[in-house]
PDB file of C-alpha atoms in Angstrom:
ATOM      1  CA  UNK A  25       0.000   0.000   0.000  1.00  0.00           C
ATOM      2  CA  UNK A  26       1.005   3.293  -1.125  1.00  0.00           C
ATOM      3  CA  UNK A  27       2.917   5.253   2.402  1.00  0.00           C
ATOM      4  CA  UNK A  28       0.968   8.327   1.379  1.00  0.00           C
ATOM      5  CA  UNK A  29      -2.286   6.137   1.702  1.00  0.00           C
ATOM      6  CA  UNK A  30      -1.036   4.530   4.700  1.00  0.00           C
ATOM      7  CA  UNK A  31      -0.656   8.041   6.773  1.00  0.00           C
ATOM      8  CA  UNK A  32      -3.160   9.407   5.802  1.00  0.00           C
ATOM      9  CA  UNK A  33      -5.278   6.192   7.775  1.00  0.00           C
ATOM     10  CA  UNK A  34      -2.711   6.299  10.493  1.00  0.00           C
ATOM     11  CA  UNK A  35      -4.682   9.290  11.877  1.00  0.00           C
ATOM     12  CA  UNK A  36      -8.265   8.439  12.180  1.00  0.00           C
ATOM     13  CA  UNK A  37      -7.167   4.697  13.234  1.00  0.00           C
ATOM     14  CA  UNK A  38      -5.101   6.091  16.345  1.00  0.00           C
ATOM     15  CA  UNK A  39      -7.799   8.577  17.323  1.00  0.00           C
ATOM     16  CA  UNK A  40     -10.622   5.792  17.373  1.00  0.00           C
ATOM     17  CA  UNK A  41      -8.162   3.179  18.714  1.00  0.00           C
ATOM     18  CA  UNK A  42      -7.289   5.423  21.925  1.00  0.00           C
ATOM     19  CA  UNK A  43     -11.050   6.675  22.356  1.00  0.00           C
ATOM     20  CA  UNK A  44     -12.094   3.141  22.193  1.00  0.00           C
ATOM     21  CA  UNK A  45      -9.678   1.925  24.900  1.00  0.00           C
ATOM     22  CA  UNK A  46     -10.319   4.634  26.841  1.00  0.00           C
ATOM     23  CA  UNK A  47     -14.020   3.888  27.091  1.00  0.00           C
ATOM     24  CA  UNK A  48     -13.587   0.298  27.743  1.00  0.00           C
ATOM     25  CA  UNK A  49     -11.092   0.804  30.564  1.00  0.00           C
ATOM     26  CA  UNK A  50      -7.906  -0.452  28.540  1.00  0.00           C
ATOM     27  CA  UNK A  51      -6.451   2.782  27.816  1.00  0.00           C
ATOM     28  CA  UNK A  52      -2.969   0.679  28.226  1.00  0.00           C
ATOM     29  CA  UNK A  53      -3.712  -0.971  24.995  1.00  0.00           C
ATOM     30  CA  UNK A  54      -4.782   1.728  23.180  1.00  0.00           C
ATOM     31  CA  UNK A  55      -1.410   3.623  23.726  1.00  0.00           C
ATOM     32  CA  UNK A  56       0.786   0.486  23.225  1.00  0.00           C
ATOM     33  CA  UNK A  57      -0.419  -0.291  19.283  1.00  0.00           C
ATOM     34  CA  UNK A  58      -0.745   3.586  18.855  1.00  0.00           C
ATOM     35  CA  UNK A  59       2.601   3.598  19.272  1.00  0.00           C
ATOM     36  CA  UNK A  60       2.953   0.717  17.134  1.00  0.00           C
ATOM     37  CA  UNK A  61       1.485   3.081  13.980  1.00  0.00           C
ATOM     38  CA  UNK A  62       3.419   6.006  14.976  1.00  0.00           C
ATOM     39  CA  UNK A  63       6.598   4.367  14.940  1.00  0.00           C
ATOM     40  CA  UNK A  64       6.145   3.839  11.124  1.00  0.00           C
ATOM     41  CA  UNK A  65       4.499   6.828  10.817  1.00  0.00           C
ATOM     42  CA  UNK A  66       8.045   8.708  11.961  1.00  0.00           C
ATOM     43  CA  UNK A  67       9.930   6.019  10.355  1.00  0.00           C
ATOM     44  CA  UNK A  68       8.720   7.027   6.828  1.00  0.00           C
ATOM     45  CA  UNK A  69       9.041  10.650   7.729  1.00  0.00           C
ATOM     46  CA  UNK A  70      12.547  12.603   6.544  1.00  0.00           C
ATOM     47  CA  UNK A  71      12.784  14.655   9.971  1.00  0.00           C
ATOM     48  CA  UNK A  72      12.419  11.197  12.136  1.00  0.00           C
ATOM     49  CA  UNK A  73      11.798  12.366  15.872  1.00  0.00           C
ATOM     50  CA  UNK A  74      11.874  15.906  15.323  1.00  0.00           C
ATOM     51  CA  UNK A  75       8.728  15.869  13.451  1.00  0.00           C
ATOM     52  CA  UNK A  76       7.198  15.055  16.743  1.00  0.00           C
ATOM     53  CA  UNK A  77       8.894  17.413  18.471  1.00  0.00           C
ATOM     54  CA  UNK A  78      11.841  15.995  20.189  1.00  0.00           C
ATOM     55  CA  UNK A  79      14.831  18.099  19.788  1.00  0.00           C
ATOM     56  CA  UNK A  80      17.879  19.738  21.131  1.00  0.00           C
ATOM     57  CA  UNK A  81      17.089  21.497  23.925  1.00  0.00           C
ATOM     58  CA  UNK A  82      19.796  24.774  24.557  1.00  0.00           C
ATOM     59  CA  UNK A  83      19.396  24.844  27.768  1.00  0.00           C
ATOM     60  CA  UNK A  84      17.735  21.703  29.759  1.00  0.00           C
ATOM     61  CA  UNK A  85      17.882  23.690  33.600  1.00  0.00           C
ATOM     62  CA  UNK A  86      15.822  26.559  31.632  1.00  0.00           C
ATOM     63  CA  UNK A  87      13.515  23.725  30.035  1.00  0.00           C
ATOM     64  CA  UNK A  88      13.043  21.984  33.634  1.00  0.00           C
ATOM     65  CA  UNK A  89      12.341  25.164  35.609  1.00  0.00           C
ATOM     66  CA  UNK A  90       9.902  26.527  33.098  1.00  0.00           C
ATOM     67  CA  UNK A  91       7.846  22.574  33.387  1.00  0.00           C
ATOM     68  CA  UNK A  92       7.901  22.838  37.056  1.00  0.00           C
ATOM     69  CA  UNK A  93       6.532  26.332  37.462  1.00  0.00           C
ATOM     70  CA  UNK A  94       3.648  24.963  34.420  1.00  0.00           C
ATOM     71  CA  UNK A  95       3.499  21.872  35.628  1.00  0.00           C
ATOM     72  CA  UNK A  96       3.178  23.031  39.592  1.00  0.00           C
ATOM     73  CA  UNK A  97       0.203  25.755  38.511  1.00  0.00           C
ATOM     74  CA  UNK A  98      -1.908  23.498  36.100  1.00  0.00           C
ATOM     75  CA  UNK A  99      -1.612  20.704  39.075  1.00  0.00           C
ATOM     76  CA  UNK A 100      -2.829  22.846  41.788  1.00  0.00           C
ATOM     77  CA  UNK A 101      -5.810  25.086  39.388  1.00  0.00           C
ATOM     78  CA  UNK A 102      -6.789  21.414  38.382  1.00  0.00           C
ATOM     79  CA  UNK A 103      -7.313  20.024  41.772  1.00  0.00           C
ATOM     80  CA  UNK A 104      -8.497  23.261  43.791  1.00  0.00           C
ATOM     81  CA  UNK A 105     -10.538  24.370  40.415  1.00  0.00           C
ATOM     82  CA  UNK A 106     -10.952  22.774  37.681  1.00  0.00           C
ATOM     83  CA  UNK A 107     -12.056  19.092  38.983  1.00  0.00           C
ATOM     84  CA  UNK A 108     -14.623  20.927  41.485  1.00  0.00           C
ATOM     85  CA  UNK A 109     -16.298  22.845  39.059  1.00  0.00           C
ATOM     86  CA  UNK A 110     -16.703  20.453  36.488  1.00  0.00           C
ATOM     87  CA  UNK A 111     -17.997  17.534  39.216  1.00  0.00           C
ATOM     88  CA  UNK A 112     -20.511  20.331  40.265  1.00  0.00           C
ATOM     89  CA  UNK A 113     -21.353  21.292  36.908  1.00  0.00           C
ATOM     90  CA  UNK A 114     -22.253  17.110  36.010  1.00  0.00           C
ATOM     91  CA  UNK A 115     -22.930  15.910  39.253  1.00  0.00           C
ATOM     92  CA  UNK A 116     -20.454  12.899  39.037  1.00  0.00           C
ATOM     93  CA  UNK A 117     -17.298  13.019  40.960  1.00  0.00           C
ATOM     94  CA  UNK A 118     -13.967  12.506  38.893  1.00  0.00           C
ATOM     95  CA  UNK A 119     -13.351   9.272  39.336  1.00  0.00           C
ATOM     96  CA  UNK A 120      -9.998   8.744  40.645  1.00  0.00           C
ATOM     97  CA  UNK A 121      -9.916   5.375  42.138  1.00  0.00           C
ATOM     98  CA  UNK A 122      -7.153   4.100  39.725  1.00  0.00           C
ATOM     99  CA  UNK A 123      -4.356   6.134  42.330  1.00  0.00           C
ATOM    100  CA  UNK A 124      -5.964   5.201  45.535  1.00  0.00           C
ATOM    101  CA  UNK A 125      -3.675   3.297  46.666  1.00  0.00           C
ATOM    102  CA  UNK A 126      -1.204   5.910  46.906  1.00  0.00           C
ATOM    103  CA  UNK A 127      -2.816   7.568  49.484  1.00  0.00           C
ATOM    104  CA  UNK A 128      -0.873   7.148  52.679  1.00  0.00           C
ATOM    105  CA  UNK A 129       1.600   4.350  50.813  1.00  0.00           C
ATOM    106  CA  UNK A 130       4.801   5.784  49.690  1.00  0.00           C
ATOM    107  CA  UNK A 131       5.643   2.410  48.115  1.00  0.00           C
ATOM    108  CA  UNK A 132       3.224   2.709  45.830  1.00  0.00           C
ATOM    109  CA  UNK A 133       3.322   6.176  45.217  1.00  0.00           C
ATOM    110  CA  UNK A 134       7.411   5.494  43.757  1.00  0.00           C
ATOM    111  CA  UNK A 135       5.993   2.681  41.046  1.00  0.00           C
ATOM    112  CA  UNK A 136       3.161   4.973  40.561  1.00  0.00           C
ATOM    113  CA  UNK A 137       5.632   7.935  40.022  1.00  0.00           C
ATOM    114  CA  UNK A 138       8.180   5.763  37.688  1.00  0.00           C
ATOM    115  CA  UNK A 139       4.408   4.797  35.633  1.00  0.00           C
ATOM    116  CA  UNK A 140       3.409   8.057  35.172  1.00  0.00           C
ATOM    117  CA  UNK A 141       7.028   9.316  33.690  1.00  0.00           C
ATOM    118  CA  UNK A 142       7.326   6.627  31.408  1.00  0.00           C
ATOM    119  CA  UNK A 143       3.429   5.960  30.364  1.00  0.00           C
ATOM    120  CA  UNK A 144       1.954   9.463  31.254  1.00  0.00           C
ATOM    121  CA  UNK A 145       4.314  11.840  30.070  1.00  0.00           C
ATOM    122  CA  UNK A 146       6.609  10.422  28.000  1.00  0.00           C
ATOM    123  CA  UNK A 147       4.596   8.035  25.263  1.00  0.00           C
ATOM    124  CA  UNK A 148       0.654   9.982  25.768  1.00  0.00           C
ATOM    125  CA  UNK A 149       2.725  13.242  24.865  1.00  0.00           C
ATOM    126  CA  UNK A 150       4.487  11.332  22.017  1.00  0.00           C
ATOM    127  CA  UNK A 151       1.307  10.669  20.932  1.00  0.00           C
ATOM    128  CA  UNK A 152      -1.205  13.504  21.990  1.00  0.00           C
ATOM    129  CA  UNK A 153       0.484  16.437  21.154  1.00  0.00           C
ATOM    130  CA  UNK A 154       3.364  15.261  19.534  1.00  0.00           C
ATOM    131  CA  UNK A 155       1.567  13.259  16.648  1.00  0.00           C
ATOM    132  CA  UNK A 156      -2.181  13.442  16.821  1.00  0.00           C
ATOM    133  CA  UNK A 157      -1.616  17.710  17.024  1.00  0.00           C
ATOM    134  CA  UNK A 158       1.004  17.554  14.468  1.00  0.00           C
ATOM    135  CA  UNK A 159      -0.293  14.770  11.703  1.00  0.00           C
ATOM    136  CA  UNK A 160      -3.715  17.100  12.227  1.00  0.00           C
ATOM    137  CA  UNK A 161      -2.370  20.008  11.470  1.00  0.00           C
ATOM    138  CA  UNK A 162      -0.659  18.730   8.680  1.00  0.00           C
ATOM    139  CA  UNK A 163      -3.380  17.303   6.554  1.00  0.00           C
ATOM    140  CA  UNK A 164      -5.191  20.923   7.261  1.00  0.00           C
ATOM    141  CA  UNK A 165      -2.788  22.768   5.726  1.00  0.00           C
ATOM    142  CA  UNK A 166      -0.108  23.803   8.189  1.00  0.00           C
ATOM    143  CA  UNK A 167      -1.502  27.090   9.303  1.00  0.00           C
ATOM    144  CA  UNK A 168      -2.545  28.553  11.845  1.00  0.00           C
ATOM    145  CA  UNK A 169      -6.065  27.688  11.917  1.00  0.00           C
ATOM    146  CA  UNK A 170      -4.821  24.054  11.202  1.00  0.00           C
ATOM    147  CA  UNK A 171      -2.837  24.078  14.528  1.00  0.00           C
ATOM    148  CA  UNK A 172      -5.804  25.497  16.277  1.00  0.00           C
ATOM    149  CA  UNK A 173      -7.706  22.260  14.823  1.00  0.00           C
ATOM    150  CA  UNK A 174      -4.924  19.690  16.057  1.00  0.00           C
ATOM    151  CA  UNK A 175      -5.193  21.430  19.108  1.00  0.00           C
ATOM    152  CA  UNK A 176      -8.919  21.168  19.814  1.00  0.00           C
ATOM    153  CA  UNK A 177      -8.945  17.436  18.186  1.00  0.00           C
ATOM    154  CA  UNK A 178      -6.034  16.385  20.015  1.00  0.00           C
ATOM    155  CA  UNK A 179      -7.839  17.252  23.507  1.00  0.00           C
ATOM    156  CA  UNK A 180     -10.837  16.095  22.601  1.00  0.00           C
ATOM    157  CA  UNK A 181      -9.128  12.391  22.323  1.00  0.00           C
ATOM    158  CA  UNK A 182      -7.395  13.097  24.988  1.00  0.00           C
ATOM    159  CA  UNK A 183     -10.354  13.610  27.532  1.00  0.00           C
ATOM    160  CA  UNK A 184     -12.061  10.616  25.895  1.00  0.00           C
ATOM    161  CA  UNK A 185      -8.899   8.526  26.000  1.00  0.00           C
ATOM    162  CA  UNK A 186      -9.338   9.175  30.112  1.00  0.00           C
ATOM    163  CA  UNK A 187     -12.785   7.605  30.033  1.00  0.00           C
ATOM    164  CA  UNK A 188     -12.134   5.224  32.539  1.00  0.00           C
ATOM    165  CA  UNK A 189     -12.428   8.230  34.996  1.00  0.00           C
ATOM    166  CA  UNK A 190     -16.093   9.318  34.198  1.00  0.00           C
ATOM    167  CA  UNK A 191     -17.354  12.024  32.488  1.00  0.00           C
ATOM    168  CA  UNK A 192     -15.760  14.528  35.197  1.00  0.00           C
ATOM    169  CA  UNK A 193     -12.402  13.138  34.052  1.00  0.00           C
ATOM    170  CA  UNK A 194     -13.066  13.634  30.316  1.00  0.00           C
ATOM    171  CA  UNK A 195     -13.913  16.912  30.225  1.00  0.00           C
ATOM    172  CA  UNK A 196     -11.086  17.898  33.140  1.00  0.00           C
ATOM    173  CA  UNK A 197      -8.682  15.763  31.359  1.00  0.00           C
ATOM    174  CA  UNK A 198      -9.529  17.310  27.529  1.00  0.00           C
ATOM    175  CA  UNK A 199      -9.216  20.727  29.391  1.00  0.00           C
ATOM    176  CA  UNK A 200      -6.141  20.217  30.562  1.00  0.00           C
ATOM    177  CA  UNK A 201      -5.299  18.606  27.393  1.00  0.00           C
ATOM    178  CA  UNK A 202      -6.156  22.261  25.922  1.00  0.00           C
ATOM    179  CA  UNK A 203      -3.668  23.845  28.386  1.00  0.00           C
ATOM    180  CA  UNK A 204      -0.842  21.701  27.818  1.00  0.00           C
ATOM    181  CA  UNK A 205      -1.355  22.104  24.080  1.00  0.00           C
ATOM    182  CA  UNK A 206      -0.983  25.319  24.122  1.00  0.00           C
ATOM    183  CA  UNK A 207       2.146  24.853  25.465  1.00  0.00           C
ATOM    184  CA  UNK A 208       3.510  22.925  23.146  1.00  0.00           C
ATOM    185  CA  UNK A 209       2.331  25.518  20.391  1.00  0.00           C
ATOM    186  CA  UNK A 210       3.657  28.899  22.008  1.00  0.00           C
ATOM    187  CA  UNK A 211       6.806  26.552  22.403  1.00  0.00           C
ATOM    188  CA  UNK A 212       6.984  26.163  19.167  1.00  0.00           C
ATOM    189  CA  UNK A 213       6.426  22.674  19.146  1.00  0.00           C
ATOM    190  CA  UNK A 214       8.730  21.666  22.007  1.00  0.00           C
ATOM    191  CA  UNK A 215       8.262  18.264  22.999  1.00  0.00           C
ATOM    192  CA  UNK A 216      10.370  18.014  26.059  1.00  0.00           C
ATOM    193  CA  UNK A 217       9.126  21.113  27.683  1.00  0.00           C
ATOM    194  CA  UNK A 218       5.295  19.356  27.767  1.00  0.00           C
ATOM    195  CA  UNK A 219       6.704  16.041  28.244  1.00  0.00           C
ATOM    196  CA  UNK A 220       8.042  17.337  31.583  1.00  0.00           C
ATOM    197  CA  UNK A 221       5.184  19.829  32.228  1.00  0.00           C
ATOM    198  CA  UNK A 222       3.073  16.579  31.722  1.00  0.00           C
ATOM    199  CA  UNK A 223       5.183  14.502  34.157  1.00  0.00           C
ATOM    200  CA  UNK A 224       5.573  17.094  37.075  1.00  0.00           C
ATOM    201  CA  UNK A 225       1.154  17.827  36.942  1.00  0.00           C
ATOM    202  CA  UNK A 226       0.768  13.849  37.705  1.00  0.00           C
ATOM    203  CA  UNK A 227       3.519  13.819  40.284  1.00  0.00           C
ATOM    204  CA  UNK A 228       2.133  16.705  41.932  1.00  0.00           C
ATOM    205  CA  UNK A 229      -0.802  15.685  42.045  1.00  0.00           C
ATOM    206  CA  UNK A 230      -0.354  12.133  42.817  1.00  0.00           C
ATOM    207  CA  UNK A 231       1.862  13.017  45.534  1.00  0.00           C
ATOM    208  CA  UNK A 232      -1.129  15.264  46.955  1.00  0.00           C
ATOM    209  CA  UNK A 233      -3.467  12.179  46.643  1.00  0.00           C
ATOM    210  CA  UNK A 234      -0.710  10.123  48.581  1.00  0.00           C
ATOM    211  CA  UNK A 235      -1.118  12.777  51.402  1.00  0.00           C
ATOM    212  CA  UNK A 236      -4.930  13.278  51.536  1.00  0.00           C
ATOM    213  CA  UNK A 237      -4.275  16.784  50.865  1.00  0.00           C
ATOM    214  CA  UNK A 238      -6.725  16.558  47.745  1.00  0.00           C
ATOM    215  CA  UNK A 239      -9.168  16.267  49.772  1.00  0.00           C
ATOM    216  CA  UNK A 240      -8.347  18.519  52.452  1.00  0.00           C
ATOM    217  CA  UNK A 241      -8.182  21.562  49.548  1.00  0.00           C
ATOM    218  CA  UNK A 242     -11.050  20.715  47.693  1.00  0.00           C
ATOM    219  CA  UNK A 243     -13.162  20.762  50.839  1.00  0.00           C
ATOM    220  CA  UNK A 244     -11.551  24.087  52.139  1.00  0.00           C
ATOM    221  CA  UNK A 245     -12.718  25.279  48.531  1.00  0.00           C
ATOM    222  CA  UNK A 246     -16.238  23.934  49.528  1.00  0.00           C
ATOM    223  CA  UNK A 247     -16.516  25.967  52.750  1.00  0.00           C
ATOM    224  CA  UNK A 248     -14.896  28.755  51.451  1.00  0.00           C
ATOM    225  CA  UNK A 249     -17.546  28.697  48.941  1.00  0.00           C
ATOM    226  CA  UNK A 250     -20.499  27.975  51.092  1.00  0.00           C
ATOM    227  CA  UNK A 251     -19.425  30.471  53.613  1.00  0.00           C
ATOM    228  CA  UNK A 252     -19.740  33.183  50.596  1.00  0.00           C
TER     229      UNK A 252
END
């Protein structure tokens, strides 16, 4: 089959592969044979990697301190925010019971932690914003407005992908898909920067899961707001 033909499939069979998986709870498999497609996908392509995004960075400490502060802001607006308003708004709580038991095990929270930077960050950015943005902005033309589309499909997929955590979790999960997108586009396309951005939002978060401390600001949010 003609390469042309076969990228140009590669696309729409990732997209409903990952949505798929991520409705039926297996969102494992749905990254693990994405991957599978993107590999040749890259392979065939004359800029390898760095069509994706991953390349020399000029100045890693600048990189990491720039994902911290990102990562550190979207983790704590997501949890104090974000996940309250939108479990309000449905009237389903985001359903987090995937990372319970990190809470008050530091054992788990470590493999937890070595998951997320490896699965999380690391392969859903390779595929979220480093392919599905970039292969959908390329069959729209390359322009602005075709960015702009990755960027809205990609999150879309993204919340979906995170269907094993309710509808909450979709539509917190696709917005913070959003924010992290835009990251990578103001970055111009810097895949490191929201592979660690990615990786340091689950850590923090994770880590205040591990404490209780989720819970503690979420219901400080509550009587703050009931008090008003």
């Amino acid at each position: 089959m003609d390469t042309g033909l076969l990228n140009l499939l590669a696309l729409p069979t990732v997209a409903i592969l990952l949505v798929y998986t991520g409705i039926r709870r297996q969102p494992g498999i749905g990254i693990l044979i994405s991957l599978v497609v993107i590999t040749h996908r890259v392979w065939s392509h004359p800029a390898g990697l760095a069509w994706l995004g991953f390349r020399k960075q000029p100045n890693w400490l600048i990189t990491v301190g720039v994902a911290l502060l990102l990562g550190a802001l979207i983790a704590l607006f997501a949890t104090t925010l974000l996940e309250p308003m939108v479990e309000r708004a449905t009237g389903r709580a985001h359903d987090l019971s995937i990372a319970d038991t990190v809470r008050g095990n530091w054992k788990s929270l470590v493999l937890w932690l070595l998951a997320v930077w490896i699965f999380a960050a690391v392969l859903e950015e390779a595929i979220f914003r480093g392919y599905l943005m970039r292969a959908t902005s390329d069959l729209l033309g390359r322009s602005a407005v075709a960015w702009i589309g990755g960027l809205l499909i990609s999150s879309v997929i993204f919340g979906f992908a995170h269907a094993y955590q309710g509808p909450s979790g979709v539509i917190s999960t696709g917005a913070i898909g959003v924010l992290i997108g835009l990251i990578y586009l103001q970055s111009d396309a810097n895949l490191w920067l929201v592979i660690l951005v990615h990786g340091f939002i689950d850590t923090i978060q994770l880590m205040l899961i591990s404490a209780n401390l989720d819970q503690r600001l979420r219901s400080l949010l509550i009587q703050s707001g009931d008090s008003n």
